[in-house]
Each structure stands twice: as structure tokens, then as C-alpha cells.
Amino acid sequence: MLTRRAALILRLHASFLFFLAIVLLIRPGTVLQFMGVESQSITPDLSWSLRFAGSLLLLPALLAPLTAAFAGERGLRQAGAGMAVISLCIGVVTALAPIGLTAGKILMALIWLVFAVLYLYALRGRGRNR
């Protein structure tokens, strides 16, 4: 049961990461405006920083489905624990971002925190390979 839950969440999260990475690579200003950053504050340097972040998000987006498909229970447990910590950290950083409290910012922070909780739920299963 743990393997199915963890693999499903890894694939679901990979889909979200891939979509976010593509949007960050193509239209980083759209993500900033969605989160509540004013158009005047969006500089070319900030846009390129977000494009770089988008290219980094492609790594887990492409490796998570491979892990879900080919890793055993122990590998899924370790990948899920790592992704839970990463999702929690990104959710907290997004919530604490120095921009106004907007619906987009709250939604993005909640999505990351929901993935962290889903990973923790998937890891509740009994581990055979400890």
C-alpha cells in the first residue's frame, strides 16, 4: 500500500512541478503577477532568476516519475521523505515572501503544503526495509 500511495503522489507532484517549470521558463512574469507582485517591480533580472528556478524544477519533475516507476519501497520512502521536506520548505518560504497577502500567494503556499502533507500521509505505511 505504501508503494502505491507514494508512487501516486510522486507522479501527481511531478505533473505539478513540470507545469510550473514550463510556465516559469516561458512566462515568469505571469507567475509573479499571479502571486501579487506589481508589474513595475518585475525586472529582467528577476525574470531570469525565475527562469533559472524553472529549469531547476525540471529535475524533480522528470526524476520523480522514474523513481515512482522503478524504485522499491525503501527508495520510495526516501524520495517521499525528501520531497516532503522540500515541499514544506518551499511552502513556508512562499507564505513568508515579502509581497502582499493575495489569493495567488495563499494558493501557491497551500499547494506546496498540501503536497508535504500528502507525502507524510504516504509515508505512514509500515516499512519493511528499515
PDB file of C-alpha atoms in Angstrom:
ATOM      1  CA  MET A   1       0.000   0.000   0.000  1.00  0.00           C
ATOM      2  CA  LEU A   2       2.848   2.389   0.803  1.00  0.00           C
ATOM      3  CA  THR A   3       4.384   1.911  -2.621  1.00  0.00           C
ATOM      4  CA  ARG A   4       1.144   2.700  -4.447  1.00  0.00           C
ATOM      5  CA  ARG A   5       0.428   5.803  -2.352  1.00  0.00           C
ATOM      6  CA  ALA A   6       3.967   7.159  -2.579  1.00  0.00           C
ATOM      7  CA  ALA A   7       4.223   6.449  -6.319  1.00  0.00           C
ATOM      8  CA  LEU A   8       0.880   8.149  -6.982  1.00  0.00           C
ATOM      9  CA  ILE A   9       1.847  11.248  -5.024  1.00  0.00           C
ATOM     10  CA  LEU A  10       5.256  11.394  -6.707  1.00  0.00           C
ATOM     11  CA  ARG A  11       3.602  11.275 -10.131  1.00  0.00           C
ATOM     12  CA  LEU A  12       0.987  13.875  -9.175  1.00  0.00           C
ATOM     13  CA  HIS A  13       3.625  16.198  -7.750  1.00  0.00           C
ATOM     14  CA  ALA A  14       5.817  15.693 -10.822  1.00  0.00           C
ATOM     15  CA  SER A  15       2.941  16.815 -13.036  1.00  0.00           C
ATOM     16  CA  PHE A  16       2.526  19.990 -10.971  1.00  0.00           C
ATOM     17  CA  LEU A  17       6.286  20.638 -10.996  1.00  0.00           C
ATOM     18  CA  PHE A  18       6.503  20.132 -14.753  1.00  0.00           C
ATOM     19  CA  PHE A  19       3.619  22.548 -15.401  1.00  0.00           C
ATOM     20  CA  LEU A  20       5.132  25.135 -13.040  1.00  0.00           C
ATOM     21  CA  ALA A  21       8.596  24.734 -14.590  1.00  0.00           C
ATOM     22  CA  ILE A  22       7.264  25.258 -18.114  1.00  0.00           C
ATOM     23  CA  VAL A  23       5.313  28.353 -17.064  1.00  0.00           C
ATOM     24  CA  LEU A  24       8.378  29.734 -15.260  1.00  0.00           C
ATOM     25  CA  LEU A  25      10.559  29.140 -18.308  1.00  0.00           C
ATOM     26  CA  ILE A  26       8.150  30.695 -20.803  1.00  0.00           C
ATOM     27  CA  ARG A  27       6.286  33.393 -18.835  1.00  0.00           C
ATOM     28  CA  PRO A  28       7.904  34.090 -15.426  1.00  0.00           C
ATOM     29  CA  GLY A  29       6.088  37.427 -15.139  1.00  0.00           C
ATOM     30  CA  THR A  30       2.743  35.640 -15.167  1.00  0.00           C
ATOM     31  CA  VAL A  31       3.658  33.681 -12.040  1.00  0.00           C
ATOM     32  CA  LEU A  32       4.836  36.842 -10.299  1.00  0.00           C
ATOM     33  CA  GLN A  33       1.648  38.707 -11.167  1.00  0.00           C
ATOM     34  CA  PHE A  34      -0.422  35.716 -10.025  1.00  0.00           C
ATOM     35  CA  MET A  35       1.323  35.870  -6.658  1.00  0.00           C
ATOM     36  CA  GLY A  36       0.701  39.608  -6.341  1.00  0.00           C
ATOM     37  CA  VAL A  37       3.938  41.270  -7.462  1.00  0.00           C
ATOM     38  CA  GLU A  38       3.287  44.589  -9.183  1.00  0.00           C
ATOM     39  CA  SER A  39       4.217  44.815 -12.868  1.00  0.00           C
ATOM     40  CA  GLN A  40       6.587  47.723 -12.219  1.00  0.00           C
ATOM     41  CA  SER A  41       8.617  45.559  -9.805  1.00  0.00           C
ATOM     42  CA  ILE A  42       9.267  42.796 -12.351  1.00  0.00           C
ATOM     43  CA  THR A  43      12.789  43.395 -13.644  1.00  0.00           C
ATOM     44  CA  PRO A  44      14.659  41.415 -16.312  1.00  0.00           C
ATOM     45  CA  ASP A  45      16.993  40.106 -13.586  1.00  0.00           C
ATOM     46  CA  LEU A  46      14.060  38.782 -11.582  1.00  0.00           C
ATOM     47  CA  SER A  47      12.573  37.173 -14.682  1.00  0.00           C
ATOM     48  CA  TRP A  48      15.835  35.406 -15.476  1.00  0.00           C
ATOM     49  CA  SER A  49      16.136  34.236 -11.868  1.00  0.00           C
ATOM     50  CA  LEU A  50      12.694  32.666 -12.142  1.00  0.00           C
ATOM     51  CA  ARG A  51      13.613  31.069 -15.459  1.00  0.00           C
ATOM     52  CA  PHE A  52      16.625  29.543 -13.745  1.00  0.00           C
ATOM     53  CA  ALA A  53      14.376  28.288 -10.919  1.00  0.00           C
ATOM     54  CA  GLY A  54      12.059  26.808 -13.546  1.00  0.00           C
ATOM     55  CA  SER A  55      14.934  24.944 -15.152  1.00  0.00           C
ATOM     56  CA  LEU A  56      15.865  23.555 -11.718  1.00  0.00           C
ATOM     57  CA  LEU A  57      12.282  22.397 -11.138  1.00  0.00           C
ATOM     58  CA  LEU A  58      12.538  20.280 -14.271  1.00  0.00           C
ATOM     59  CA  LEU A  59      14.929  17.930 -12.456  1.00  0.00           C
ATOM     60  CA  PRO A  60      12.485  16.617  -9.833  1.00  0.00           C
ATOM     61  CA  ALA A  61       9.652  16.828 -12.376  1.00  0.00           C
ATOM     62  CA  LEU A  62      11.472  14.369 -14.621  1.00  0.00           C
ATOM     63  CA  LEU A  63      13.070  12.176 -11.944  1.00  0.00           C
ATOM     64  CA  ALA A  64      10.023  11.705  -9.677  1.00  0.00           C
ATOM     65  CA  PRO A  65       8.066   9.587 -12.202  1.00  0.00           C
ATOM     66  CA  LEU A  66      11.162   7.472 -12.808  1.00  0.00           C
ATOM     67  CA  THR A  67      11.529   6.936  -9.077  1.00  0.00           C
ATOM     68  CA  ALA A  68       7.843   6.066  -8.824  1.00  0.00           C
ATOM     69  CA  ALA A  69       8.152   3.543 -11.642  1.00  0.00           C
ATOM     70  CA  PHE A  70      11.393   1.788 -10.798  1.00  0.00           C
ATOM     71  CA  ALA A  71      12.234   2.272  -7.097  1.00  0.00           C
ATOM     72  CA  GLY A  72      11.391  -0.224  -4.411  1.00  0.00           C
ATOM     73  CA  GLU A  73       9.680   0.541  -1.137  1.00  0.00           C
ATOM     74  CA  ARG A  74      12.836   1.838   0.502  1.00  0.00           C
ATOM     75  CA  GLY A  75      13.600   4.149  -2.424  1.00  0.00           C
ATOM     76  CA  LEU A  76      10.037   5.458  -2.473  1.00  0.00           C
ATOM     77  CA  ARG A  77      10.184   6.070   1.265  1.00  0.00           C
ATOM     78  CA  GLN A  78      13.415   8.057   0.943  1.00  0.00           C
ATOM     79  CA  ALA A  79      12.218  10.024  -2.085  1.00  0.00           C
ATOM     80  CA  GLY A  80       8.927  10.795  -0.342  1.00  0.00           C
ATOM     81  CA  ALA A  81      10.693  11.996   2.801  1.00  0.00           C
ATOM     82  CA  GLY A  82      12.973  14.245   0.780  1.00  0.00           C
ATOM     83  CA  MET A  83      10.127  15.666  -1.271  1.00  0.00           C
ATOM     84  CA  ALA A  84       8.069  16.247   1.900  1.00  0.00           C
ATOM     85  CA  VAL A  85      10.858  18.361   3.402  1.00  0.00           C
ATOM     86  CA  ILE A  86      11.408  20.257   0.151  1.00  0.00           C
ATOM     87  CA  SER A  87       7.665  20.904  -0.300  1.00  0.00           C
ATOM     88  CA  LEU A  88       7.337  22.076   3.302  1.00  0.00           C
ATOM     89  CA  CYS A  89      10.284  24.456   2.922  1.00  0.00           C
ATOM     90  CA  ILE A  90       9.019  25.911  -0.359  1.00  0.00           C
ATOM     91  CA  GLY A  91       5.521  26.308   1.110  1.00  0.00           C
ATOM     92  CA  VAL A  92       6.859  28.193   4.136  1.00  0.00           C
ATOM     93  CA  VAL A  93       9.131  30.394   2.010  1.00  0.00           C
ATOM     94  CA  THR A  94       6.222  31.161  -0.319  1.00  0.00           C
ATOM     95  CA  ALA A  95       3.998  32.071   2.637  1.00  0.00           C
ATOM     96  CA  LEU A  96       6.703  34.349   4.064  1.00  0.00           C
ATOM     97  CA  ALA A  97       7.513  36.049   0.740  1.00  0.00           C
ATOM     98  CA  PRO A  98       7.729  39.835   1.159  1.00  0.00           C
ATOM     99  CA  ILE A  99       4.705  40.617  -1.004  1.00  0.00           C
ATOM    100  CA  GLY A 100       1.159  41.429  -0.053  1.00  0.00           C
ATOM    101  CA  LEU A 101      -1.258  38.765   1.058  1.00  0.00           C
ATOM    102  CA  THR A 102      -3.005  37.795  -2.173  1.00  0.00           C
ATOM    103  CA  ALA A 103      -5.109  34.847  -3.259  1.00  0.00           C
ATOM    104  CA  GLY A 104      -2.339  33.661  -5.603  1.00  0.00           C
ATOM    105  CA  LYS A 105       0.288  33.674  -2.867  1.00  0.00           C
ATOM    106  CA  ILE A 106      -2.004  31.823  -0.471  1.00  0.00           C
ATOM    107  CA  LEU A 107      -2.928  29.277  -3.157  1.00  0.00           C
ATOM    108  CA  MET A 108       0.706  28.591  -4.084  1.00  0.00           C
ATOM    109  CA  ALA A 109       1.732  28.199  -0.441  1.00  0.00           C
ATOM    110  CA  LEU A 110      -1.219  25.880   0.203  1.00  0.00           C
ATOM    111  CA  ILE A 111      -0.411  23.710  -2.820  1.00  0.00           C
ATOM    112  CA  TRP A 112       3.156  23.190  -1.580  1.00  0.00           C
ATOM    113  CA  LEU A 113       1.981  22.494   1.973  1.00  0.00           C
ATOM    114  CA  VAL A 114      -0.680  20.047   0.739  1.00  0.00           C
ATOM    115  CA  PHE A 115       1.995  18.094  -1.131  1.00  0.00           C
ATOM    116  CA  ALA A 116       4.096  17.977   2.046  1.00  0.00           C
ATOM    117  CA  VAL A 117       1.121  16.589   3.976  1.00  0.00           C
ATOM    118  CA  LEU A 118       0.358  14.081   1.209  1.00  0.00           C
ATOM    119  CA  TYR A 119       3.920  12.786   1.331  1.00  0.00           C
ATOM    120  CA  LEU A 120       3.705  12.423   5.105  1.00  0.00           C
ATOM    121  CA  TYR A 121       0.415  10.549   4.679  1.00  0.00           C
ATOM    122  CA  ALA A 122       2.011   8.225   2.134  1.00  0.00           C
ATOM    123  CA  LEU A 123       4.907   7.536   4.487  1.00  0.00           C
ATOM    124  CA  ARG A 124       2.599   6.377   7.280  1.00  0.00           C
ATOM    125  CA  GLY A 125       2.628   2.847   5.902  1.00  0.00           C
ATOM    126  CA  ARG A 126       4.535   0.071   7.567  1.00  0.00           C
ATOM    127  CA  GLY A 127       8.121  -0.083   6.364  1.00  0.00           C
ATOM    128  CA  ARG A 128       9.655  -3.480   5.727  1.00  0.00           C
ATOM    129  CA  ASN A 129      13.105  -2.266   4.735  1.00  0.00           C
ATOM    130  CA  ARG A 130      14.226  -0.202   7.688  1.00  0.00           C
TER     131      ARG A 130
END
